């Protein structure tokens, strides 16, 4: 009887998510995707160049004069990863359109719906990978943790601003956790190749998430694995990642790294970083978590309770290096918020979406302790 109930809950959960495909997305914005330089439009244009032109040349795709688009290559300012990974779905759905969707305004087309299908797919794929970890590790309370994910800010970007990169970001971070959690020999070349392919995709999807997620390599390293040959393997794979990242950046932005292009874009939009800004925002950390106005505890609770679980569980006590990199991983995510100063139009806490998979696992590990099992059973 209990198994039947679980299967019923899973069916209802999946049915709810699939039903989102039939949401009338044409009512989100019946005019356009906003001004040139907006995230949504940039990600759409990245997908469109593959779907309609089968290339990475943006020169003749559209005519627009704005300082945020690259002056030489005409490429939108935002990283291309989400658009490229969503392009197969956009292509399939575009086959139902009588004519090609307008590059600068796809609203009302089936191709536009395809991007929504892609976001839903990557979200479901991310949940599936997390569920595989829960099953392999025999963690309980999977439904509770998934509910905490669904009530957070990720759902906003999945169902409303689905052209954003966050569904793909969630999937890639879930894939990293899946490889790290379930891989007993992380230094086999096959597994290292998969891990660094995921990192490459993350680097061209959400650069800030890529930077702090690099810390997970060391976080998940056992103390006895800190050997010269393993460090050499990691270094070689990382250099290959850098090479491919460089080639993509050179093609799109005529620069060594997408990071440099994005920093230039932020400067053009008057987003300046200084240590004074960082120091002034440090005392605001309490408000960041508990403010009644979109505090983390309300908008992305799985991250809040994940960080709380880390404080209680204290991670790997016998590995000082891993503990240091765990701190850098969390601090790297939070520092982006402090620098950004909540300038996002909708849910500034979206910058922490990359922490969701890791924090979900920390909650699971804490609830799996005997003390908490006795409380919840």
Short mmCIF file of C-alpha atoms in Angstrom, two decimals:
data_model
loop_
_atom_site.label_atom_id
_atom_site.label_comp_id
_atom_site.label_asym_id
_atom_site.label_seq_id
_atom_site.Cartn_x
_atom_site.Cartn_y
_atom_site.Cartn_z
CA UNK A 1 0.00 0.00 0.00
CA UNK A 2 2.84 2.39 0.86
CA UNK A 3 4.56 1.70 -2.50
CA UNK A 4 1.31 2.44 -4.33
CA UNK A 5 1.03 5.79 -2.53
CA UNK A 6 4.61 6.72 -3.42
CA UNK A 7 4.00 5.84 -7.07
CA UNK A 8 0.81 7.91 -7.03
CA UNK A 9 2.66 10.92 -5.61
CA UNK A 10 5.36 10.55 -8.26
CA UNK A 11 2.75 10.36 -10.99
CA UNK A 12 0.95 13.48 -9.74
CA UNK A 13 4.25 15.33 -9.38
CA UNK A 14 5.34 14.49 -12.93
CA UNK A 15 1.86 15.19 -14.32
CA UNK A 16 1.93 18.65 -12.74
CA UNK A 17 5.29 19.45 -14.28
CA UNK A 18 4.33 18.14 -17.71
CA UNK A 19 1.08 20.11 -17.60
CA UNK A 20 3.16 23.28 -17.48
CA UNK A 21 3.83 22.66 -21.18
CA UNK A 22 0.25 23.64 -21.88
CA UNK A 23 0.48 26.93 -20.03
CA UNK A 24 -0.50 29.80 -22.37
CA UNK A 25 2.99 31.25 -22.62
CA UNK A 26 1.91 33.72 -25.29
CA UNK A 27 0.25 35.74 -22.51
CA UNK A 28 3.53 36.31 -20.65
CA UNK A 29 4.40 39.23 -22.89
CA UNK A 30 2.31 39.82 -25.99
CA UNK A 31 4.72 42.37 -27.44
CA UNK A 32 8.41 41.42 -27.36
CA UNK A 33 11.28 40.12 -25.23
CA UNK A 34 12.32 43.53 -24.01
CA UNK A 35 15.12 45.88 -24.90
CA UNK A 36 18.29 44.69 -26.67
CA UNK A 37 20.70 43.56 -23.99
CA UNK A 38 18.06 41.89 -21.83
CA UNK A 39 18.93 38.36 -20.74
CA UNK A 40 15.85 36.78 -22.33
CA UNK A 41 16.48 38.21 -25.78
CA UNK A 42 20.17 37.30 -25.68
CA UNK A 43 19.51 33.64 -24.91
CA UNK A 44 16.88 33.48 -27.65
CA UNK A 45 19.25 34.94 -30.22
CA UNK A 46 21.92 32.39 -29.30
CA UNK A 47 19.46 29.57 -29.91
CA UNK A 48 18.08 31.14 -33.10
CA UNK A 49 21.42 31.34 -34.88
CA UNK A 50 21.81 27.55 -34.60
CA UNK A 51 18.17 26.79 -35.35
CA UNK A 52 17.77 28.93 -38.47
CA UNK A 53 21.32 29.43 -39.75
CA UNK A 54 23.14 26.33 -38.48
CA UNK A 55 26.18 28.43 -37.62
CA UNK A 56 27.66 30.72 -34.99
CA UNK A 57 27.77 33.82 -37.18
CA UNK A 58 25.53 36.63 -35.97
CA UNK A 59 26.60 39.31 -38.48
CA UNK A 60 23.54 39.18 -40.73
CA UNK A 61 21.04 37.79 -38.25
CA UNK A 62 19.68 41.18 -37.22
CA UNK A 63 20.52 44.86 -37.43
CA UNK A 64 20.80 46.70 -34.18
CA UNK A 65 22.85 49.53 -32.77
CA UNK A 66 23.65 49.17 -29.10
CA UNK A 67 26.85 49.23 -27.12
CA UNK A 68 26.07 46.01 -25.24
CA UNK A 69 26.16 43.88 -28.41
CA UNK A 70 29.68 43.13 -29.60
CA UNK A 71 30.71 45.77 -32.12
CA UNK A 72 32.65 43.37 -34.38
CA UNK A 73 30.70 40.11 -34.20
CA UNK A 74 27.19 41.41 -33.38
CA UNK A 75 26.91 38.76 -30.65
CA UNK A 76 24.56 39.38 -27.67
CA UNK A 77 26.37 40.09 -24.40
CA UNK A 78 25.10 37.18 -22.33
CA UNK A 79 26.86 33.76 -22.36
CA UNK A 80 25.54 31.41 -25.07
CA UNK A 81 25.35 28.08 -23.25
CA UNK A 82 21.63 28.03 -22.43
CA UNK A 83 20.67 29.07 -25.94
CA UNK A 84 22.90 26.47 -27.59
CA UNK A 85 21.70 23.64 -25.34
CA UNK A 86 18.06 24.64 -25.88
CA UNK A 87 18.38 24.91 -29.66
CA UNK A 88 17.40 21.26 -30.44
CA UNK A 89 14.04 21.79 -28.72
CA UNK A 90 13.55 25.14 -30.41
CA UNK A 91 14.30 23.50 -33.76
CA UNK A 92 11.74 20.73 -33.29
CA UNK A 93 8.99 23.13 -32.23
CA UNK A 94 9.87 25.59 -35.02
CA UNK A 95 8.81 22.95 -37.55
CA UNK A 96 5.21 23.77 -36.63
CA UNK A 97 5.65 27.45 -37.55
CA UNK A 98 4.52 28.47 -41.03
CA UNK A 99 7.30 31.02 -41.27
CA UNK A 100 10.56 31.64 -39.46
CA UNK A 101 10.08 33.38 -36.12
CA UNK A 102 11.22 36.99 -36.03
CA UNK A 103 14.72 37.12 -34.60
CA UNK A 104 14.06 40.07 -32.35
CA UNK A 105 10.53 39.04 -31.38
CA UNK A 106 9.60 35.34 -31.38
CA UNK A 107 6.59 35.83 -29.09
CA UNK A 108 3.63 33.85 -30.41
CA UNK A 109 5.68 31.28 -32.32
CA UNK A 110 6.05 27.58 -31.65
CA UNK A 111 9.81 28.06 -31.61
CA UNK A 112 9.30 30.26 -28.55
CA UNK A 113 7.36 27.40 -26.97
CA UNK A 114 10.31 25.12 -27.76
CA UNK A 115 12.54 27.14 -25.46
CA UNK A 116 10.01 26.60 -22.68
CA UNK A 117 10.05 22.85 -23.38
CA UNK A 118 13.85 22.91 -23.17
CA UNK A 119 13.82 24.63 -19.77
CA UNK A 120 11.29 22.12 -18.47
CA UNK A 121 13.35 19.21 -19.80
CA UNK A 122 16.59 20.38 -18.19
CA UNK A 123 14.82 21.01 -14.90
CA UNK A 124 13.31 17.51 -14.91
CA UNK A 125 16.66 16.02 -15.93
CA UNK A 126 18.32 17.79 -13.00
CA UNK A 127 15.70 16.42 -10.59
CA UNK A 128 16.19 12.96 -12.04
CA UNK A 129 19.94 13.07 -11.43
CA UNK A 130 19.36 14.22 -7.85
CA UNK A 131 16.83 11.43 -7.32
CA UNK A 132 19.41 8.91 -8.57
CA UNK A 133 21.79 10.16 -5.88
CA UNK A 134 19.06 9.89 -3.22
CA UNK A 135 18.32 6.31 -4.28
CA UNK A 136 21.97 5.23 -4.53
CA UNK A 137 22.76 6.72 -1.12
CA UNK A 138 19.47 5.52 0.41
CA UNK A 139 18.59 9.06 1.45
CA UNK A 140 15.02 9.64 2.59
CA UNK A 141 12.64 12.61 2.39
CA UNK A 142 13.22 13.09 -1.34
CA UNK A 143 9.69 14.46 -1.83
CA UNK A 144 10.19 17.02 0.96
CA UNK A 145 13.42 18.29 -0.58
CA UNK A 146 11.94 18.46 -4.08
CA UNK A 147 9.06 20.46 -2.64
CA UNK A 148 11.56 22.91 -1.12
CA UNK A 149 13.14 23.28 -4.56
CA UNK A 150 9.77 23.88 -6.25
CA UNK A 151 8.65 26.60 -3.85
CA UNK A 152 11.85 28.55 -4.50
CA UNK A 153 12.89 31.09 -7.07
CA UNK A 154 13.87 28.44 -9.64
CA UNK A 155 10.19 27.78 -10.40
CA UNK A 156 9.74 31.44 -11.29
CA UNK A 157 12.41 31.16 -13.97
CA UNK A 158 11.18 27.77 -15.12
CA UNK A 159 7.59 28.83 -15.78
CA UNK A 160 7.70 32.57 -16.43
CA UNK A 161 11.15 33.74 -17.54
CA UNK A 162 12.05 30.42 -19.10
CA UNK A 163 14.41 32.03 -21.61
CA UNK A 164 16.86 32.63 -18.79
CA UNK A 165 19.77 30.25 -18.23
CA UNK A 166 18.76 28.94 -14.81
CA UNK A 167 17.10 25.65 -15.79
CA UNK A 168 20.24 24.68 -17.72
CA UNK A 169 22.40 25.91 -14.83
CA UNK A 170 20.43 23.73 -12.41
CA UNK A 171 20.87 20.70 -14.68
CA UNK A 172 24.62 21.19 -15.11
CA UNK A 173 25.17 21.65 -11.36
CA UNK A 174 23.05 18.55 -10.68
CA UNK A 175 25.15 16.64 -13.22
CA UNK A 176 28.33 17.70 -11.41
CA UNK A 177 26.96 16.53 -8.06
CA UNK A 178 25.85 13.28 -9.67
CA UNK A 179 29.32 12.56 -11.01
CA UNK A 180 31.05 13.54 -7.78
CA UNK A 181 28.67 11.68 -5.47
CA UNK A 182 28.38 8.44 -7.43
CA UNK A 183 31.86 8.13 -8.86
CA UNK A 184 34.20 6.03 -6.74
CA UNK A 185 37.23 6.56 -8.96
CA UNK A 186 37.07 10.18 -10.07
CA UNK A 187 40.47 10.07 -11.72
CA UNK A 188 39.68 7.66 -14.53
CA UNK A 189 40.05 9.61 -17.77
CA UNK A 190 36.54 8.76 -18.97
CA UNK A 191 34.96 10.21 -15.85
CA UNK A 192 37.29 13.21 -15.79
CA UNK A 193 36.37 13.98 -19.40
CA UNK A 194 32.66 13.99 -18.57
CA UNK A 195 33.22 16.19 -15.51
CA UNK A 196 35.22 18.76 -17.46
CA UNK A 197 32.74 18.77 -20.36
CA UNK A 198 30.08 19.71 -17.81
CA UNK A 199 32.40 22.42 -16.48
CA UNK A 200 32.99 23.72 -20.01
CA UNK A 201 29.25 23.98 -20.65
CA UNK A 202 28.80 25.70 -17.29
CA UNK A 203 31.56 28.19 -18.14
CA UNK A 204 29.62 29.37 -21.21
CA UNK A 205 26.26 29.26 -19.43
CA UNK A 206 26.75 30.85 -16.00
CA UNK A 207 30.37 32.05 -15.62
CA UNK A 208 30.04 33.04 -11.95
CA UNK A 209 28.57 29.63 -11.06
CA UNK A 210 31.39 27.95 -12.99
CA UNK A 211 34.05 29.78 -10.96
CA UNK A 212 32.82 28.83 -7.50
CA UNK A 213 31.75 25.33 -8.62
CA UNK A 214 35.38 24.53 -9.46
CA UNK A 215 35.87 24.24 -5.69
CA UNK A 216 33.77 21.04 -5.73
CA UNK A 217 36.66 19.17 -7.36
CA UNK A 218 38.66 19.54 -4.15
CA UNK A 219 35.63 19.32 -1.83
CA UNK A 220 34.95 15.81 -3.09
CA UNK A 221 38.59 14.66 -3.06
CA UNK A 222 39.46 12.17 -0.35
CA UNK A 223 42.57 13.01 1.65
CA UNK A 224 44.52 10.07 0.22
CA UNK A 225 43.79 11.24 -3.34
CA UNK A 226 45.93 14.37 -3.05
CA UNK A 227 48.68 12.78 -5.11
CA UNK A 228 50.95 14.37 -7.69
CA UNK A 229 49.67 12.13 -10.51
CA UNK A 230 46.05 13.05 -9.74
CA UNK A 231 46.85 16.76 -9.63
CA UNK A 232 48.64 16.37 -12.97
CA UNK A 233 45.57 14.69 -14.49
CA UNK A 234 43.32 17.46 -13.21
CA UNK A 235 45.66 20.12 -14.57
CA UNK A 236 45.78 18.53 -18.04
CA UNK A 237 42.00 18.26 -18.25
CA UNK A 238 41.61 21.80 -17.01
CA UNK A 239 43.98 23.07 -19.71
CA UNK A 240 41.85 21.35 -22.37
CA UNK A 241 38.79 23.05 -20.88
CA UNK A 242 40.57 26.42 -21.04
CA UNK A 243 41.53 25.80 -24.67
CA UNK A 244 37.97 25.08 -25.79
CA UNK A 245 36.66 27.99 -23.73
CA UNK A 246 39.20 30.22 -25.44
CA UNK A 247 38.19 29.03 -28.92
CA UNK A 248 34.50 29.68 -28.23
CA UNK A 249 35.24 33.10 -26.72
CA UNK A 250 37.49 34.05 -29.63
CA UNK A 251 34.84 33.08 -32.15
CA UNK A 252 32.00 34.93 -30.45
CA UNK A 253 33.61 37.91 -28.75
CA UNK A 254 37.10 38.15 -30.22
CA UNK A 255 38.53 37.89 -26.72
CA UNK A 256 40.31 35.28 -24.61
CA UNK A 257 37.37 34.61 -22.33
CA UNK A 258 33.64 35.15 -22.08
CA UNK A 259 34.35 36.42 -18.57
CA UNK A 260 36.20 39.41 -19.97
CA UNK A 261 33.40 40.25 -22.37
CA UNK A 262 30.76 40.02 -19.66
CA UNK A 263 32.80 42.22 -17.33
CA UNK A 264 33.05 44.83 -20.08
CA UNK A 265 29.28 44.65 -20.56
CA UNK A 266 28.69 45.27 -16.87
CA UNK A 267 31.03 48.25 -16.97
CA UNK A 268 29.04 49.67 -19.89
CA UNK A 269 25.92 49.32 -17.74
CA UNK A 270 27.67 51.11 -14.82
CA UNK A 271 28.07 48.01 -12.64
CA UNK A 272 31.32 48.71 -10.84
CA UNK A 273 33.04 46.59 -8.23
CA UNK A 274 35.03 47.97 -5.35
CA UNK A 275 36.10 46.60 -1.99
CA UNK A 276 34.19 49.45 -0.37
CA UNK A 277 30.97 48.07 -1.84
CA UNK A 278 31.84 44.60 -0.53
CA UNK A 279 32.72 45.89 2.94
CA UNK A 280 29.53 47.97 3.15
CA UNK A 281 27.40 44.97 2.19
CA UNK A 282 28.91 42.49 4.64
CA UNK A 283 26.77 43.77 7.57
CA UNK A 284 23.71 43.23 5.39
CA UNK A 285 24.11 39.45 5.33
CA UNK A 286 21.43 39.00 7.97
CA UNK A 287 18.93 40.90 5.84
CA UNK A 288 20.02 38.88 2.81
CA UNK A 289 18.84 35.73 4.57
CA UNK A 290 15.91 36.89 6.67
CA UNK A 291 14.50 40.05 5.10
CA UNK A 292 10.73 39.97 4.60
CA UNK A 293 11.47 41.40 1.16
CA UNK A 294 12.68 38.34 -0.79
CA UNK A 295 15.04 36.98 1.87
CA UNK A 296 16.78 33.72 1.00
CA UNK A 297 14.82 31.78 3.61
CA UNK A 298 11.60 32.60 1.71
CA UNK A 299 12.67 32.68 -1.93
CA UNK A 300 15.18 29.82 -2.04
CA UNK A 301 14.71 27.86 1.22
CA UNK A 302 16.65 24.79 0.08
CA UNK A 303 19.84 26.88 0.02
CA UNK A 304 19.20 28.32 3.48
CA UNK A 305 18.58 24.92 5.05
CA UNK A 306 21.44 23.41 3.05
CA UNK A 307 23.87 25.93 4.53
CA UNK A 308 22.39 25.30 7.96
CA UNK A 309 22.93 21.56 7.44
CA UNK A 310 26.58 22.19 6.65
CA UNK A 311 27.01 24.03 9.95
CA UNK A 312 25.46 21.14 11.86
CA UNK A 313 27.00 18.30 9.88
CA UNK A 314 30.41 20.03 9.54
CA UNK A 315 31.29 18.00 6.44
CA UNK A 316 34.63 16.18 6.25
CA UNK A 317 36.35 16.84 9.56
CA UNK A 318 39.47 14.88 8.60
CA UNK A 319 40.28 16.80 5.44
CA UNK A 320 41.34 20.38 6.10
CA UNK A 321 41.95 21.21 2.42
CA UNK A 322 38.47 20.04 1.41
CA UNK A 323 36.97 22.06 4.27
CA UNK A 324 38.78 25.20 3.07
CA UNK A 325 37.49 24.73 -0.47
CA UNK A 326 33.99 24.08 0.87
CA UNK A 327 34.14 27.48 2.55
CA UNK A 328 35.39 29.06 -0.70
CA UNK A 329 32.54 27.37 -2.61
CA UNK A 330 29.87 28.90 -0.35
CA UNK A 331 31.66 32.24 0.02
CA UNK A 332 32.12 32.47 -3.75
CA UNK A 333 28.39 32.15 -4.27
CA UNK A 334 27.48 34.68 -1.59
CA UNK A 335 30.06 37.24 -2.65
CA UNK A 336 28.36 37.53 -6.05
CA UNK A 337 25.18 38.61 -4.28
CA UNK A 338 27.01 41.14 -2.13
CA UNK A 339 28.74 42.66 -5.14
CA UNK A 340 25.58 42.68 -7.23
CA UNK A 341 23.66 44.51 -4.48
CA UNK A 342 20.30 43.03 -5.44
CA UNK A 343 20.16 44.84 -8.78
CA UNK A 344 18.23 42.05 -10.49
CA UNK A 345 14.75 42.96 -11.65
CA UNK A 346 13.21 39.69 -10.47
CA UNK A 347 14.54 37.67 -7.54
CA UNK A 348 18.16 38.62 -7.00
CA UNK A 349 18.54 35.32 -5.17
CA UNK A 350 18.60 33.66 -8.60
CA UNK A 351 22.37 34.02 -8.33
CA UNK A 352 22.31 31.17 -5.79
CA UNK A 353 20.46 28.68 -7.99
CA UNK A 354 23.77 26.95 -8.70
CA UNK A 355 23.92 25.95 -5.01
CA UNK A 356 20.56 24.15 -5.04
CA UNK A 357 21.76 20.63 -5.99
CA UNK A 358 24.65 20.63 -3.50
CA UNK A 359 22.51 22.09 -0.71
CA UNK A 360 19.78 19.52 -1.39
CA UNK A 361 22.29 16.76 -0.78
CA UNK A 362 23.53 18.36 2.44
CA UNK A 363 19.96 18.45 3.78
CA UNK A 364 19.56 14.78 2.83
CA UNK A 365 22.77 13.82 4.62
CA UNK A 366 21.67 15.65 7.75
CA UNK A 367 18.19 14.14 7.78
CA UNK A 368 19.75 10.70 7.29
CA UNK A 369 21.47 10.93 10.67
CA UNK A 370 19.92 8.68 13.29
CA UNK A 371 18.86 11.62 15.48
CA UNK A 372 16.80 13.21 12.73
CA UNK A 373 15.41 9.88 11.50
CA UNK A 374 13.95 9.37 14.97
CA UNK A 375 12.34 12.82 14.86
CA UNK A 376 10.66 12.34 11.48
CA UNK A 377 9.59 8.72 11.99
#
